[in-house]
PDB file of C-alpha atoms in Angstrom:
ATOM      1  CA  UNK A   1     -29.676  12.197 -49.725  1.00  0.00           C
ATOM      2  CA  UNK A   2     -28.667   9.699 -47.703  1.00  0.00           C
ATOM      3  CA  UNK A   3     -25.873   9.639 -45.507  1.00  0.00           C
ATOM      4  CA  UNK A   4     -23.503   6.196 -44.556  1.00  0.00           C
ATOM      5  CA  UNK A   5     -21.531   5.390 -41.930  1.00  0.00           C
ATOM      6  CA  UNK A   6     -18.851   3.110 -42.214  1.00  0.00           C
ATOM      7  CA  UNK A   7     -17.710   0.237 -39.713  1.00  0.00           C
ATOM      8  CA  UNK A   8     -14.344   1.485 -39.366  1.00  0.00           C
ATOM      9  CA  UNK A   9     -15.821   5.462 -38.439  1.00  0.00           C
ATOM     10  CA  UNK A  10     -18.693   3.779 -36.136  1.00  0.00           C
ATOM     11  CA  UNK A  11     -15.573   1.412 -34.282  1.00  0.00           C
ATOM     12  CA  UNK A  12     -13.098   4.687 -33.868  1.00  0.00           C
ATOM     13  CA  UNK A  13     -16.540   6.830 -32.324  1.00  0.00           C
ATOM     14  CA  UNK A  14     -17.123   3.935 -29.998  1.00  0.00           C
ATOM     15  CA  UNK A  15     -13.302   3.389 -29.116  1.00  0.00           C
ATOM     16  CA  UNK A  16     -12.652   3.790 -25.238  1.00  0.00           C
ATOM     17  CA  UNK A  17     -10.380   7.228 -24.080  1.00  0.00           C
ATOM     18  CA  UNK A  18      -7.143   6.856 -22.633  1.00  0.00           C
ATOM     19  CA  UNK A  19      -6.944   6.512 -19.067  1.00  0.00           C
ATOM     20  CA  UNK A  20      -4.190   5.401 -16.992  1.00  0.00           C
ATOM     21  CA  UNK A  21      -4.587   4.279 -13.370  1.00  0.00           C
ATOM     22  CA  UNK A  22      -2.848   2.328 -11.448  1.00  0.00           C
ATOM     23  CA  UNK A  23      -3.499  -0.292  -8.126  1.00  0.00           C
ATOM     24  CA  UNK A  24      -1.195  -1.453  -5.453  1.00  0.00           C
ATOM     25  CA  UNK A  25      -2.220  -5.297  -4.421  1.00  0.00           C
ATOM     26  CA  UNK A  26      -1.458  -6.988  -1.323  1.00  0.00           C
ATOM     27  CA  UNK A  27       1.037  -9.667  -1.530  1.00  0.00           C
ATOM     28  CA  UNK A  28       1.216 -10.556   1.799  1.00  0.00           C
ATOM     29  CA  UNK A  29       4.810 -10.512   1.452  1.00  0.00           C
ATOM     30  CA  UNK A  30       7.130  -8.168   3.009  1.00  0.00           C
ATOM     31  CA  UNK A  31       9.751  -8.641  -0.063  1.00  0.00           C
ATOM     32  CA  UNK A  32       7.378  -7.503  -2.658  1.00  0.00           C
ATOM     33  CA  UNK A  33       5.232  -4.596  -4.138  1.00  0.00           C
ATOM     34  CA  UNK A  34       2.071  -5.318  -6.292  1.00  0.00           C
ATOM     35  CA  UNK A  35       1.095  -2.927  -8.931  1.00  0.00           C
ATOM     36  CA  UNK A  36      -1.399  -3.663 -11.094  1.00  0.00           C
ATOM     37  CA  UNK A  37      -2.506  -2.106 -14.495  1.00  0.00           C
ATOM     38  CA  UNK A  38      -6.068  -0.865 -13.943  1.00  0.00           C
ATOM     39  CA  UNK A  39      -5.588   1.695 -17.232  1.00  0.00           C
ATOM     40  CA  UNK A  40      -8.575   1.898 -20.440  1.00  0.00           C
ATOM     41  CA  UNK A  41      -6.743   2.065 -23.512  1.00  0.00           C
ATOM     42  CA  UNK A  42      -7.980   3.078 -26.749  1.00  0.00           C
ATOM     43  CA  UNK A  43      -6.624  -0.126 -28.384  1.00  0.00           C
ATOM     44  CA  UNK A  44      -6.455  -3.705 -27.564  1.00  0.00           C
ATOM     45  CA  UNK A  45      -4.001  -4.828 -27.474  1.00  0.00           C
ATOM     46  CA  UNK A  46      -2.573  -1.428 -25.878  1.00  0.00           C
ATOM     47  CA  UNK A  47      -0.793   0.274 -28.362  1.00  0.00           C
ATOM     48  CA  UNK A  48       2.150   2.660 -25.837  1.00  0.00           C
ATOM     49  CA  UNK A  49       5.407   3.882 -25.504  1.00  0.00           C
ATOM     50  CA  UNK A  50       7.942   3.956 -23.124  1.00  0.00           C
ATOM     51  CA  UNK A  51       5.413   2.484 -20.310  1.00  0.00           C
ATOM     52  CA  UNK A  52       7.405   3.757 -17.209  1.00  0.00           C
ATOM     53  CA  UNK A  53       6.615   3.711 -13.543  1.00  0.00           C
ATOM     54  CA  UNK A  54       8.754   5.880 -10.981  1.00  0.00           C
ATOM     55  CA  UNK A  55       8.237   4.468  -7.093  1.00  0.00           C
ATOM     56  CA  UNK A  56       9.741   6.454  -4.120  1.00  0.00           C
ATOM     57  CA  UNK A  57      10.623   3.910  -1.173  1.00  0.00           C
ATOM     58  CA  UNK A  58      10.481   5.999   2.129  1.00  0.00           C
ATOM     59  CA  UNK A  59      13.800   7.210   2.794  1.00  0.00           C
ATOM     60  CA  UNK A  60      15.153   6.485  -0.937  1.00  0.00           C
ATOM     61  CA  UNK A  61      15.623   8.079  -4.397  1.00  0.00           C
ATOM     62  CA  UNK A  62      13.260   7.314  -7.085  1.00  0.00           C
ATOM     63  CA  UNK A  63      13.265   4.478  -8.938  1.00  0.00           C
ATOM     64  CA  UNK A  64      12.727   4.050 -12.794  1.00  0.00           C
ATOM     65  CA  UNK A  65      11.388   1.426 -13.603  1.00  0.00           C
ATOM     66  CA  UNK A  66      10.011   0.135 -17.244  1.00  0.00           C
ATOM     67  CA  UNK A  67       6.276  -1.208 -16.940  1.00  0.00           C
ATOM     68  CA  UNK A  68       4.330  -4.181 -18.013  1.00  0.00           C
ATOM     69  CA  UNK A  69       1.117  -2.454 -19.568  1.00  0.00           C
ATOM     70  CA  UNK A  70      -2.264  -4.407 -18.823  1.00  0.00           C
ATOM     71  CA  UNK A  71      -0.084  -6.504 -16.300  1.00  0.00           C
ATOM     72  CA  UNK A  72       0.747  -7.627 -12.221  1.00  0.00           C
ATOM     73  CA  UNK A  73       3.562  -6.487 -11.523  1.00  0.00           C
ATOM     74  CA  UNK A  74       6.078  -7.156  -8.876  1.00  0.00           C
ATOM     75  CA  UNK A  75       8.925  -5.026  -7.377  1.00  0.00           C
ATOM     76  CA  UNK A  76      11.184  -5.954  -4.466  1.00  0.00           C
ATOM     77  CA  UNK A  77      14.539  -4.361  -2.644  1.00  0.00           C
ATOM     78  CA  UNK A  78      16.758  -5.074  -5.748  1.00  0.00           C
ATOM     79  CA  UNK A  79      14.495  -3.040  -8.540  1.00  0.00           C
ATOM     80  CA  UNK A  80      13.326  -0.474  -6.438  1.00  0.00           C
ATOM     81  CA  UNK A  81      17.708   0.148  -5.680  1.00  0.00           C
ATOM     82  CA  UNK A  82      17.058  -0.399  -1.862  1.00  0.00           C
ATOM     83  CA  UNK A  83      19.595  -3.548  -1.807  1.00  0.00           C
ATOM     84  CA  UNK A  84      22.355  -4.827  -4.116  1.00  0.00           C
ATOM     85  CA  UNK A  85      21.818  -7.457  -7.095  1.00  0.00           C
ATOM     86  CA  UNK A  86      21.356 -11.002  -5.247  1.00  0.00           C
ATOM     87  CA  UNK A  87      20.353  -9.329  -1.703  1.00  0.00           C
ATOM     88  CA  UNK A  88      16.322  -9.258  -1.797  1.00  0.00           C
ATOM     89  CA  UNK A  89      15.588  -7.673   1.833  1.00  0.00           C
ATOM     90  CA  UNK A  90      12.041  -7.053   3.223  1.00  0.00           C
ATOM     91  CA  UNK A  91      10.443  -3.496   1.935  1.00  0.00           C
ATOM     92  CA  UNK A  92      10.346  -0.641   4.983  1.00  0.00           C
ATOM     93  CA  UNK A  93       6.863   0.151   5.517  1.00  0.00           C
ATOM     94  CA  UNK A  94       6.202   3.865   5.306  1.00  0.00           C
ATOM     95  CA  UNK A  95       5.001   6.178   2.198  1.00  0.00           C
ATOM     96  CA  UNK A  96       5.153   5.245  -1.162  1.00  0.00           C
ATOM     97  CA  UNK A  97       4.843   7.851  -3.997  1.00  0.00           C
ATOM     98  CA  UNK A  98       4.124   6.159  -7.576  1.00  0.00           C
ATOM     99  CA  UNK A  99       4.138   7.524 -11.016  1.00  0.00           C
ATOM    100  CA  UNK A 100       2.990   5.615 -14.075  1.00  0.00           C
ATOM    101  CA  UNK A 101       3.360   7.272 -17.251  1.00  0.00           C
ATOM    102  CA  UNK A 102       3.315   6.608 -21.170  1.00  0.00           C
ATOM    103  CA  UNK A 103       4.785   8.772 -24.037  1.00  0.00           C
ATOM    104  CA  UNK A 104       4.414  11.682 -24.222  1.00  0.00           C
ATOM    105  CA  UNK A 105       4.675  11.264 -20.397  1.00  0.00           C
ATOM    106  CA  UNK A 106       4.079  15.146 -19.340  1.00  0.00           C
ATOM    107  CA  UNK A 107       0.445  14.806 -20.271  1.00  0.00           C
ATOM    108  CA  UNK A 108      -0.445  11.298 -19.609  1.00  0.00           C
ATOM    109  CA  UNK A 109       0.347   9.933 -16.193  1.00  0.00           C
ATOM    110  CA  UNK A 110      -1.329   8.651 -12.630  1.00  0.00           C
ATOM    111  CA  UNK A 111       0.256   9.748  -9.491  1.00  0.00           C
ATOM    112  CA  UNK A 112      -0.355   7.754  -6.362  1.00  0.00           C
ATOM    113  CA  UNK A 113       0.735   7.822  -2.459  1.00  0.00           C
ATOM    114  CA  UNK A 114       0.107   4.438  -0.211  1.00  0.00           C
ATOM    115  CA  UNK A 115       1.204   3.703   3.198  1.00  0.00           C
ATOM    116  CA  UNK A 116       3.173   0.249   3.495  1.00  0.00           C
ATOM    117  CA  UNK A 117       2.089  -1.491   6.213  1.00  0.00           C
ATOM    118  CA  UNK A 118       3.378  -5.237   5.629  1.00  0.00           C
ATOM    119  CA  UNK A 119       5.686  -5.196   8.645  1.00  0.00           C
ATOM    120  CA  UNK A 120       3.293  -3.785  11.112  1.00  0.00           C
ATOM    121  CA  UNK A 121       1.078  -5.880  10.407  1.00  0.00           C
ATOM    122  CA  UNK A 122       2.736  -8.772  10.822  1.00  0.00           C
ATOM    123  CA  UNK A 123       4.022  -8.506  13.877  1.00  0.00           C
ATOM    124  CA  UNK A 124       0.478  -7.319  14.493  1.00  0.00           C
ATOM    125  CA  UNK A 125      -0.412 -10.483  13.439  1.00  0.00           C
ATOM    126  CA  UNK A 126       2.062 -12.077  15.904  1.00  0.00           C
ATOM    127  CA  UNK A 127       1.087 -10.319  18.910  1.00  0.00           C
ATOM    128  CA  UNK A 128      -2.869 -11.341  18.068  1.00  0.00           C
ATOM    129  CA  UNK A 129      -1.995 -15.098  18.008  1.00  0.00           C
ATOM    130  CA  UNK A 130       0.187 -15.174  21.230  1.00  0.00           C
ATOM    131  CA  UNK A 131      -2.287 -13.098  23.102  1.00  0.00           C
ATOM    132  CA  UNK A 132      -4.654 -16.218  21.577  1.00  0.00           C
ATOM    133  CA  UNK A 133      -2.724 -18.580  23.081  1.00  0.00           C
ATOM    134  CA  UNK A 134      -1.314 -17.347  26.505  1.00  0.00           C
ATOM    135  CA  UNK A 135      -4.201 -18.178  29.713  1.00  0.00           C
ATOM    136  CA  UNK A 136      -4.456 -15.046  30.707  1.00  0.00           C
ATOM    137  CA  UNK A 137      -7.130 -13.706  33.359  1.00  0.00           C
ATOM    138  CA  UNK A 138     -10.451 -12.924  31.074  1.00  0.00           C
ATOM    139  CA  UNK A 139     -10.162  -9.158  32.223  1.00  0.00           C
ATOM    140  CA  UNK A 140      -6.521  -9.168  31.015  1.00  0.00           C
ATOM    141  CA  UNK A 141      -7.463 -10.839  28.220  1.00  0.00           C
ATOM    142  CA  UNK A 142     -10.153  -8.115  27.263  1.00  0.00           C
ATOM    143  CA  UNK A 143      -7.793  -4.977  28.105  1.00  0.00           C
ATOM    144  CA  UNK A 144      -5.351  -6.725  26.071  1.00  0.00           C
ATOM    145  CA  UNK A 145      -8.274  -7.048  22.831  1.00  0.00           C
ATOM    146  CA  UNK A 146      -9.444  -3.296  23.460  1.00  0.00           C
ATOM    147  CA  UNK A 147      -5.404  -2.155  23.153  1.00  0.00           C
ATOM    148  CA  UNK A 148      -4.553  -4.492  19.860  1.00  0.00           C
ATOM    149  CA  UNK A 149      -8.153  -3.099  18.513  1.00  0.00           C
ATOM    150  CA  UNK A 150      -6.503   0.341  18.811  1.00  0.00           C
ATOM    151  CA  UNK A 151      -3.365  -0.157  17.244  1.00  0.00           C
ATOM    152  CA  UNK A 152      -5.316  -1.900  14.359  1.00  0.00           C
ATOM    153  CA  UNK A 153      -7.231   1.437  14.267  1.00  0.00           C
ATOM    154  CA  UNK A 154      -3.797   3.560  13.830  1.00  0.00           C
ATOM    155  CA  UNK A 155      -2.732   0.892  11.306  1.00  0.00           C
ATOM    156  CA  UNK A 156      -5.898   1.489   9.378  1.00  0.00           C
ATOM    157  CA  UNK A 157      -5.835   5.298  10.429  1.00  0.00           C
ATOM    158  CA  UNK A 158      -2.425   5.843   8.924  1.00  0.00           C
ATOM    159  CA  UNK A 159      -3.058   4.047   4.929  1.00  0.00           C
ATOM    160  CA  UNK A 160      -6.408   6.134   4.678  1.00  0.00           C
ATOM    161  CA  UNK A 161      -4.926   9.004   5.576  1.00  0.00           C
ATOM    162  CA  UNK A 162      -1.858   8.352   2.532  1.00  0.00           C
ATOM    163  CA  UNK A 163      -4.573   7.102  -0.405  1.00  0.00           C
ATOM    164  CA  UNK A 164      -6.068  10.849   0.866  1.00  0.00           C
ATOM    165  CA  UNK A 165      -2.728  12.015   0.172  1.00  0.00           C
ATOM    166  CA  UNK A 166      -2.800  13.380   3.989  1.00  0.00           C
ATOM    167  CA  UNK A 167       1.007  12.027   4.196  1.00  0.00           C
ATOM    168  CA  UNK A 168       1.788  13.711   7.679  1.00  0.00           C
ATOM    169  CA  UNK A 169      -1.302  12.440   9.187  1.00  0.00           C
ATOM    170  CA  UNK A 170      -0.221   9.328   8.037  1.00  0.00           C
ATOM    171  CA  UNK A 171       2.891   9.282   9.260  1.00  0.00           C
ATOM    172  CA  UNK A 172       1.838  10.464  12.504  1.00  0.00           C
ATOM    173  CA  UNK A 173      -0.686   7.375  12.685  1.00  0.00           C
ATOM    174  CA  UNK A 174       2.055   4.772  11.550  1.00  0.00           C
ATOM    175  CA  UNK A 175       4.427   6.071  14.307  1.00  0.00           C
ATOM    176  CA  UNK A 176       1.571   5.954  16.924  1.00  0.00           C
ATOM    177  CA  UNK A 177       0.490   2.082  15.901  1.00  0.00           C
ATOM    178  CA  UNK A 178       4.646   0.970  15.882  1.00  0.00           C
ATOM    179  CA  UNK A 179       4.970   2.974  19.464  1.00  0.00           C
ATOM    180  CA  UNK A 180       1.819   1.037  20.864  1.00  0.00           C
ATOM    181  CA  UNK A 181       2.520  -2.346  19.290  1.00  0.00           C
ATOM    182  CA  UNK A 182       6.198  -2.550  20.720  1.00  0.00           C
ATOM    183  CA  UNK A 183       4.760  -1.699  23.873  1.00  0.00           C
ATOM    184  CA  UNK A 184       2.587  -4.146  23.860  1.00  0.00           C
ATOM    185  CA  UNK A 185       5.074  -6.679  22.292  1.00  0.00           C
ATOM    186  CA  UNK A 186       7.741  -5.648  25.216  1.00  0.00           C
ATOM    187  CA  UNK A 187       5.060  -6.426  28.024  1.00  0.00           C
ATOM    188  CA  UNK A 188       4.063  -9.895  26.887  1.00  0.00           C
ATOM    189  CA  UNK A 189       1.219  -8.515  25.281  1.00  0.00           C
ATOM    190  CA  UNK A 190      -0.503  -7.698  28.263  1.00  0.00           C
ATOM    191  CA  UNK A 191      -0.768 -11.239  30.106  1.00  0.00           C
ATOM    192  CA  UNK A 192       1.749  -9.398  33.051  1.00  0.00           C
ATOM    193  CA  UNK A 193      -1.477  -7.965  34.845  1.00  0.00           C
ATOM    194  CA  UNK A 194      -0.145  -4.575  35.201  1.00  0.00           C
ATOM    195  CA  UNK A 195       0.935  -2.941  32.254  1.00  0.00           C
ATOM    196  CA  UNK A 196      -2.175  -2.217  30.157  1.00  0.00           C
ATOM    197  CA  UNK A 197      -2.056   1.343  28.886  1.00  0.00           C
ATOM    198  CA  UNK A 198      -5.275   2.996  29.469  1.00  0.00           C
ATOM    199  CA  UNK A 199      -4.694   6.332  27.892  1.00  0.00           C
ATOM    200  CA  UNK A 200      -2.848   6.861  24.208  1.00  0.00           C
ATOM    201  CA  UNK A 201      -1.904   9.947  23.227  1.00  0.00           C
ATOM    202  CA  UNK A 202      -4.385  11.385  20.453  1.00  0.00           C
ATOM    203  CA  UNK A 203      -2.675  12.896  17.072  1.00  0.00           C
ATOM    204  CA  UNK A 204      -2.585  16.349  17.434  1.00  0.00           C
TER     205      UNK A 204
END
């Protein structure tokens, strides 16, 4: 007896699972939020409904959002309900909490936490290219390096510790980099002579 297999049973064996996932993207903008969809479908086109991502700006209610399925997408102040209609304003930096989900959504979803860092880091960046500019004594200079390499470590610290969903830790580490970078900021980053910290004060 012989046994056949037909294209159409060998294409549904070999068809991928379902699995949703989800990445945030840079933008290097402080108005926007990059998610892209990094999801397997079984289908291709994909074949969903109701496509919905929830995002949680620090210190706001969820938003609702509809998705664009295989997709960039982009979210600023107005979407995400942190400013009115017309009033784009840069996003806070702090924890985000994202939810993507399709239909039936209580079984298939991604849940994700990142730590915003666009503002830091650029007045990170800032404080890096005056200290590059200003003629400051080479031992200044090199106190001033080892302090900005420690506040990048914080900066760092604090979005490893949210994509390990270790949000208090990250928190702690955010607040640490903003407290040593407006120091720095506040003593002309260091090209005074007498007002490099030597000691910061480790997370407990």
């Amino acid at each position: 007896m012989e046994f056949y297999s037909s294209p159409f049973l060998l294409k549904q064996k070999n068809m991928p699972s379902l699995n949703l996932d989800i990445l945030v993207v840079p933008t290097y903008n402080t108005l926007t939020l990059g998610v892209i969809d990094a999801s397997t479908y079984p289908t291709t086109p994909p074949s969903v409904t109701s496509p919905t991502i929830e995002i949680t700006p620090p210190g706001f209610n969820v938003a609702i959002i509809p998705f664009d399925v295989n997709n960039f997408n982009i979210f600023t102040s107005e979407n995400l309900g942190i400013s009115s209609t017309g009033a784009n304003q840069p996003l806070p930096d702090g924890v985000y909490h994202l939810k993507y989900s399709i239909a039936p959504a209580y079984a298939n979803f991604i849940e994700k936490s990142i730590m915003r860092t666009d503002q830091i880091q650029e007045r990170f960046d800032d404080a890096f290219m005056r200290l590059d500019m200003m003629e400051c004594d080479s031992a200044i200079r090199t106190q001033s390096k080892v302090e900005l390499n420690s506040i990048y470590f914080f900066i760092q610290g604090a979005i490893a510790a949210a994509n390990n969903c270790a949000i208090v830790n990250s928190n702690k580490l955010y607040k640490q980099a903003d407290r040593a970078l407006t120091n720095f900021m506040r003593n002309n980053c260091g090209c005074s002579g007498n007002n490099y910290i030597n000691n910061f004060n480790i997370i407990k």
